[in-house]
Coordinates of C-alpha atoms and ligand atoms in Angstrom, one line a residue:
M1 CA 101.4 98.4 76.2
A2 CA 100.1 99.2 79.7
V3 CA 100.7 102.4 81.6
G4 CA 100.8 102.8 85.4
I5 CA 99.4 104.8 88.3
L6 CA 101.2 104.5 91.7
L7 CA 99.0 105.5 94.7
V8 CA 101.4 107.4 97.0
G9 CA 99.1 110.0 98.6
G10 CA 98.2 108.3 101.9
F11 CA 99.2 109.6 105.4
G12 CA 101.1 106.5 106.5
T13 CA 99.6 107.0 110.0
R14 CA 100.8 103.6 111.2
L15 CA 104.4 104.6 110.6
L16 CA 104.4 107.8 112.5
P17 CA 106.7 109.5 113.4
L18 CA 108.7 108.3 110.4
T19 CA 106.0 109.7 108.1
K20 CA 105.8 113.1 109.8
N21 CA 108.2 114.6 107.2
T22 CA 108.5 111.8 104.7
P23 CA 105.6 110.1 102.8
K24 CA 105.5 106.4 103.4
P25 CA 106.6 105.5 99.8
M26 CA 109.7 107.7 100.2
L27 CA 110.9 105.8 103.3
T28 CA 114.1 103.8 102.6
I29 CA 114.0 100.1 102.4
A30 CA 117.2 98.3 101.4
G31 CA 118.9 101.6 100.6
L32 CA 116.3 103.0 98.3
P33 CA 112.8 104.6 98.5
V34 CA 109.9 102.0 98.5
T35 CA 108.7 103.7 95.3
E36 CA 112.0 103.0 93.5
H37 CA 111.7 99.3 94.1
Q38 CA 108.1 99.4 92.8
L39 CA 109.0 101.4 89.7
A40 CA 111.6 98.8 88.8
M41 CA 109.0 96.1 89.2
A42 CA 106.6 98.0 86.9
R43 CA 109.4 98.6 84.4
N44 CA 110.2 94.9 84.3
A45 CA 106.7 94.3 83.1
G46 CA 107.2 96.8 80.2
I47 CA 105.5 99.7 81.9
T48 CA 107.5 102.8 81.2
T49 CA 104.9 105.6 81.8
V50 CA 103.7 106.0 85.4
V51 CA 101.7 108.7 87.1
L52 CA 102.5 109.2 90.7
A53 CA 99.2 110.0 92.4
T54 CA 100.4 112.2 95.3
S55 CA 98.8 114.2 98.0
Y56 CA 100.3 114.2 101.5
L57 CA 103.8 115.7 101.2
S58 CA 103.5 115.6 97.5
E59 CA 106.4 118.0 97.0
L60 CA 108.9 115.3 98.2
F61 CA 108.7 113.0 95.1
I62 CA 109.8 115.3 92.3
P63 CA 113.2 116.3 93.6
Y64 CA 114.1 112.6 93.8
F65 CA 112.4 111.0 90.8
G66 CA 112.2 114.0 88.4
D67 CA 111.0 113.0 84.9
G68 CA 112.1 109.4 85.4
A69 CA 114.7 109.5 82.7
Q70 CA 117.4 108.1 85.0
W71 CA 115.3 104.9 85.3
G72 CA 114.4 104.9 81.6
M73 CA 110.8 105.8 82.4
K74 CA 108.5 108.7 81.9
L75 CA 107.1 109.8 85.3
L76 CA 104.2 112.2 85.6
Y77 CA 102.8 113.7 88.8
A78 CA 99.1 114.2 89.8
V79 CA 98.6 116.2 93.0
E80 CA 95.4 116.0 95.1
K81 CA 95.1 119.2 97.3
E82 CA 93.1 117.1 99.7
P83 CA 93.4 113.3 99.5
L84 CA 90.7 112.0 97.1
G85 CA 90.7 108.4 98.4
T86 CA 92.0 105.6 96.3
G87 CA 89.3 105.8 93.7
G88 CA 89.4 109.6 93.4
A89 CA 93.2 109.4 93.1
I90 CA 93.0 106.9 90.2
A91 CA 90.5 109.1 88.4
N92 CA 92.6 112.2 88.9
A93 CA 95.9 110.6 87.8
A94 CA 94.3 109.0 84.7
E95 CA 93.7 112.5 83.3
L96 CA 97.4 112.6 82.5
L97 CA 97.3 109.3 80.5
D98 CA 96.1 108.3 77.1
A99 CA 92.7 106.7 77.2
D100 CA 93.1 103.5 75.3
E101 CA 95.8 101.4 77.1
P102 CA 95.2 99.2 80.1
V103 CA 96.1 101.0 83.3
V104 CA 97.9 99.2 86.1
V105 CA 97.3 100.7 89.5
F106 CA 99.7 100.0 92.3
N107 CA 99.2 100.6 96.0
G108 CA 102.4 102.5 96.9
D109 CA 103.4 100.5 99.8
V110 CA 103.7 97.0 98.4
L111 CA 106.7 94.8 97.6
S112 CA 105.7 92.1 95.2
S113 CA 107.4 89.6 93.0
H114 CA 104.2 88.5 91.2
N115 CA 104.1 88.0 87.5
L116 CA 102.7 91.3 86.4
S117 CA 103.2 90.6 82.7
L118 CA 101.0 87.5 83.0
Q119 CA 98.4 89.5 85.0
I120 CA 98.1 92.0 82.2
R121 CA 97.9 89.2 79.6
Q122 CA 95.2 87.4 81.5
H123 CA 93.3 90.7 81.8
Q124 CA 93.3 91.0 78.1
E125 CA 92.5 87.4 77.4
N126 CA 89.5 87.7 79.7
N127 CA 88.4 90.9 78.2
A128 CA 88.1 92.0 81.8
D129 CA 87.0 95.4 83.3
V130 CA 89.5 94.9 86.2
T131 CA 91.9 92.2 87.1
L132 CA 93.1 92.2 90.7
H133 CA 96.3 90.5 91.9
L134 CA 95.2 88.3 94.8
T135 CA 97.4 86.6 97.3
S136 CA 96.9 84.5 100.5
V137 CA 97.6 85.6 104.0
E138 CA 97.1 83.9 107.4
D139 CA 95.2 86.7 108.9
A140 CA 93.1 88.6 106.4
R141 CA 91.5 91.0 108.8
S142 CA 93.5 94.1 107.8
Y143 CA 93.1 93.5 104.1
G144 CA 90.4 93.4 101.4
C145 CA 88.9 89.9 101.2
V146 CA 88.2 88.8 97.7
P147 CA 86.3 85.6 97.1
T148 CA 86.2 84.3 93.5
D149 CA 84.2 81.6 91.7
S150 CA 85.6 78.6 89.8
D151 CA 86.3 80.8 86.7
G152 CA 88.3 83.3 88.7
R153 CA 85.6 85.8 88.6
V154 CA 85.5 88.1 91.7
V155 CA 82.2 87.6 93.5
A156 CA 82.6 90.1 96.4
F157 CA 85.1 92.7 97.7
L158 CA 85.0 93.0 101.5
E159 CA 87.4 95.6 102.8
K160 CA 88.8 94.9 106.3
M161 CA 86.3 92.5 108.0
E162 CA 86.5 91.1 111.6
S163 CA 85.6 87.6 110.4
P164 CA 87.2 87.2 106.9
V165 CA 85.3 84.9 104.6
T166 CA 88.5 83.8 102.8
N167 CA 92.2 84.3 103.3
T168 CA 92.5 85.3 99.6
I169 CA 93.1 89.0 99.7
N170 CA 93.5 92.0 97.5
A171 CA 97.3 92.5 97.0
G172 CA 96.9 96.1 95.8
C173 CA 97.8 95.8 92.1
Y174 CA 94.9 96.2 89.6
V175 CA 94.8 96.2 85.8
F176 CA 91.9 98.5 84.7
N177 CA 90.2 98.8 81.4
P178 CA 90.6 102.6 81.0
Q179 CA 86.9 103.0 80.2
V180 CA 86.1 101.8 83.7
I181 CA 88.3 104.6 85.1
S182 CA 86.7 107.2 82.9
K183 CA 83.4 106.6 84.6
I184 CA 84.7 107.4 88.1
S185 CA 83.5 110.9 89.2
R186 CA 86.2 113.5 89.1
N187 CA 87.2 115.6 92.2
T188 CA 85.2 113.4 94.5
V189 CA 86.5 111.5 97.5
I190 CA 85.8 107.9 96.7
S191 CA 87.4 104.6 97.7
V192 CA 88.1 101.9 95.1
E193 CA 88.0 99.2 97.8
R194 CA 84.8 100.3 99.7
E195 CA 82.8 101.8 96.9
I196 CA 84.0 101.3 93.3
F197 CA 84.8 97.5 93.4
P198 CA 81.5 96.6 95.3
E199 CA 79.5 98.7 92.9
L200 CA 81.2 97.2 89.8
I201 CA 80.5 93.7 91.2
S202 CA 76.8 94.5 91.8
N203 CA 76.6 95.8 88.3
K204 CA 77.9 92.5 87.0
A205 CA 81.1 94.1 85.6
R206 CA 83.9 91.7 84.6
L207 CA 86.2 91.6 87.6
F208 CA 88.8 88.8 87.7
G209 CA 91.3 87.6 90.3
F210 CA 94.9 86.9 89.3
V211 CA 96.1 84.6 92.0
D212 CA 99.9 84.6 92.5
N213 CA 101.4 83.7 95.8
S214 CA 105.0 84.9 95.1
Y215 CA 106.7 87.1 97.6
W216 CA 104.4 89.8 98.7
L217 CA 104.4 92.3 101.6
D218 CA 102.6 95.5 102.5
I219 CA 105.3 97.5 104.3
G220 CA 102.7 99.8 106.0
T221 CA 103.4 98.7 109.5
P222 CA 106.6 99.2 111.5
K223 CA 107.5 95.5 111.7
A224 CA 106.7 94.9 108.0
L225 CA 108.8 97.9 107.0
L226 CA 111.8 96.4 108.7
K227 CA 111.0 92.9 107.4
G228 CA 110.7 94.2 103.8
S229 CA 114.0 95.8 103.9
S230 CA 115.8 92.8 105.4
D231 CA 114.1 90.5 103.0
L232 CA 115.5 92.5 100.1
V233 CA 119.0 92.6 101.6
S234 CA 119.0 88.8 102.4
G235 CA 117.6 87.9 99.0
V236 CA 114.3 86.5 100.3
A237 CA 112.7 89.2 98.1
D238 CA 114.3 90.5 95.0
S239 CA 114.3 94.0 93.5
S240 CA 115.9 94.9 90.2
A241 CA 116.2 98.5 91.5
L242 CA 119.3 97.5 93.4
A243 CA 121.0 96.3 90.2
M244 CA 120.7 99.9 88.8
A245 CA 121.6 101.7 92.1
D246 CA 124.9 102.9 93.5
V247 CA 125.5 100.0 95.8
V248 CA 129.0 99.6 97.3
L249 CA 128.6 96.2 99.0
H250 CA 125.7 93.7 99.1
T251 CA 125.8 90.4 100.9
N252 CA 122.9 88.4 102.4
Q253 CA 123.7 90.1 105.7
K254 CA 124.2 93.7 104.7
L255 CA 123.8 96.4 102.0
I256 CA 126.0 99.5 101.9
M257 CA 125.2 102.4 99.6
S258 CA 127.6 104.8 98.0
R259 CA 129.5 107.3 100.1
A260 CA 128.7 105.6 103.4
V261 CA 131.6 105.6 105.7
V262 CA 131.5 102.4 107.8
D263 CA 134.4 101.8 110.2
E264 CA 136.0 98.5 109.4
S265 CA 135.6 97.3 113.0
A266 CA 131.8 97.8 112.8
V267 CA 129.5 94.8 112.4
I268 CA 126.5 95.1 110.1
D269 CA 124.3 92.0 109.9
L270 CA 120.8 90.4 109.8
G271 CA 119.8 92.2 106.6
S272 CA 120.7 95.7 107.7
S273 CA 121.1 98.5 105.2
I274 CA 123.3 101.6 105.4
G275 CA 122.1 104.5 103.3
A276 CA 124.1 106.7 101.0
G277 CA 126.6 108.9 102.9
A278 CA 125.7 107.5 106.4
V279 CA 128.5 107.2 108.9
V280 CA 128.9 104.2 111.2
G281 CA 131.6 104.5 114.0
A282 CA 134.1 102.0 115.3
R283 CA 132.8 98.8 116.9
A284 CA 129.2 99.7 116.3
H285 CA 126.9 96.7 115.8
I286 CA 123.9 97.2 113.5
S287 CA 121.4 94.3 113.2
G288 CA 118.2 93.9 111.3
S289 CA 118.0 97.7 110.9
I290 CA 117.5 100.4 108.3
I291 CA 120.0 103.4 108.5
E292 CA 118.8 106.1 106.1
S293 CA 121.1 108.3 104.1
G294 CA 123.3 110.7 106.0
A295 CA 122.5 109.3 109.5
R296 CA 125.4 109.0 111.9
I297 CA 125.9 106.1 114.3
G298 CA 128.4 106.7 117.1
A299 CA 131.2 104.3 118.0
D300 CA 130.4 101.4 120.3
S301 CA 126.6 101.7 119.7
I302 CA 124.2 98.8 119.3
V303 CA 121.3 99.3 116.9
R304 CA 118.9 96.4 116.6
D305 CA 115.6 96.0 114.7
S306 CA 115.4 99.8 114.4
F307 CA 114.8 102.5 111.7
V308 CA 117.2 105.5 111.9
T309 CA 115.9 108.3 109.7
S310 CA 117.9 110.5 107.3
G311 CA 120.2 113.0 109.1
S312 CA 119.6 111.6 112.7
E313 CA 122.5 111.1 115.0
I314 CA 123.0 108.3 117.6
A315 CA 125.5 109.1 120.3
E316 CA 128.5 106.9 121.1
K317 CA 127.8 103.8 123.3
S318 CA 124.0 104.1 122.7
K319 CA 121.8 101.0 122.8
I320 CA 118.8 101.3 120.5
L321 CA 116.5 98.3 120.4
A322 CA 113.3 98.0 118.3
S323 CA 113.0 101.8 118.0
F324 CA 112.3 104.6 115.5
V325 CA 115.0 107.2 115.6
T326 CA 114.3 110.6 114.1
K327 CA 116.1 113.9 114.5
D328 CA 113.8 114.8 117.4
E329 CA 113.0 111.6 119.2
I330 CA 113.6 107.9 119.9
L331 CA 110.4 106.0 120.2
P332 CA 110.0 102.3 120.9
I333 CA 108.2 100.5 118.1
P334 CA 104.8 99.3 119.4
A335 CA 104.7 95.5 119.9
Ligands
GDD401 N1 96.9 109.5 96.0 C1 96.3 109.0 97.0 N2 95.2 109.6 97.6 N3 96.8 107.8 97.5 C2 96.1 107.2 98.6 C3 95.0 107.8 99.2 C4 94.5 109.1 98.7 O1 93.5 109.6 99.1 N4 94.6 107.0 100.2 C5 95.5 106.0 100.2 N5 96.4 106.1 99.3 C6 97.5 105.2 98.9 C7 98.4 104.9 100.1 O2 99.5 105.9 100.0 C8 98.9 103.5 99.8 O3 100.0 103.5 98.9 C9 97.7 102.9 99.1 O4 96.9 103.9 98.7 C10 96.9 101.9 100.0 O5 96.6 102.6 101.2 P1 96.9 102.0 102.6 O6 96.5 103.0 103.6 O7 98.2 101.4 102.7 O8 95.8 100.8 102.7 P2 95.8 99.4 103.4 O9 97.1 98.8 103.4 O10 95.1 99.6 104.7 O11 94.8 98.5 102.5 C11 95.0 98.5 101.1 O12 96.0 97.6 100.8 C12 95.8 96.2 101.1 C13 97.0 95.4 100.6 O13 98.2 95.9 101.1 C14 93.7 98.0 100.5 O14 93.8 98.2 99.1 C15 93.3 96.5 100.8 O15 92.2 96.1 100.1 C16 94.5 95.7 100.5 O16 94.3 94.3 100.9
MG402 MG1 99.0 99.4 102.9

């Protein structure tokens, strides 16, 4: 069986101010933290032991996920005092795992329906050092470009180029042979994308691409975060985490979590989600938005294409369009 490492220690800079007090993977999409959707995906592929590689705001994961028993998983926590980069994080987290099983590493901000079981099987059949999930995007500039040869062998790894050589990109889910991880220097800041992969390729290591173009999204930008959530609500993307969660109502327009108090005259649509214990007043209209747990939306308000963080309050008759709402500020989402 394989074990997992979830990379959840980045700063989430592109999602400020949402990530000022909440690490990106703990932001809510479709009623649950991003991480919870990812853990369900890992579990579906038979991975039940996962190390969360934390750094920035590391203390916020344990109170929610604990030892993982609630999800039928064993969760462990590795903490980097200072972020070690993606490679350093993998090396640090792997110290908590047994050395002889394949290790599946996940970027902690990705929603993916790819066939992970098949990716692991292909990795084993190829006797690979690393097998990378690859997908296609229209504009590859903000991703790692990964050209492969006719045997599926990775020939280069080119992180974030101005003129991408291919639109086949690194989708942020790798199966590693554990011996490859054991060679990464400990306690050193190192990037798997910019240093380890290019070095492995130049040393002729066996890196393979696993191309799967199923639903895939990096939720690391404001627009993608909202899209990921509404895709899960509308069913464009699926997550088995929702089947296990305390959901009160789920249609293709809306998702309402337990203890939320939604006035019956309020309209919730276009893939909006209302978090646990949130309150939505009379005649409010919420479209294409994420309302986190415990937020309060006043009567007669309009909230469209926006993210309202846990515990924030929106006054009656407010009009909030394409904005981030926190307890301290309302900021338009950059175009
Ligand atoms: N523990 C830990 N420590 N985690 C980290 C660190 C670190 O120092 N740095 C980043 N991470 C985590 C982030 O929390 C995130 O979950 C993941 O690593 C990837 O970081 P991002 O900041 O989201 O990277 P990106 O989206 O710009 O690019 C990455 O993802 C693309 C696919 O979405 C790269 O892997 C690209 O090659 C890839 O195409
Ligand atoms: Mg990302």
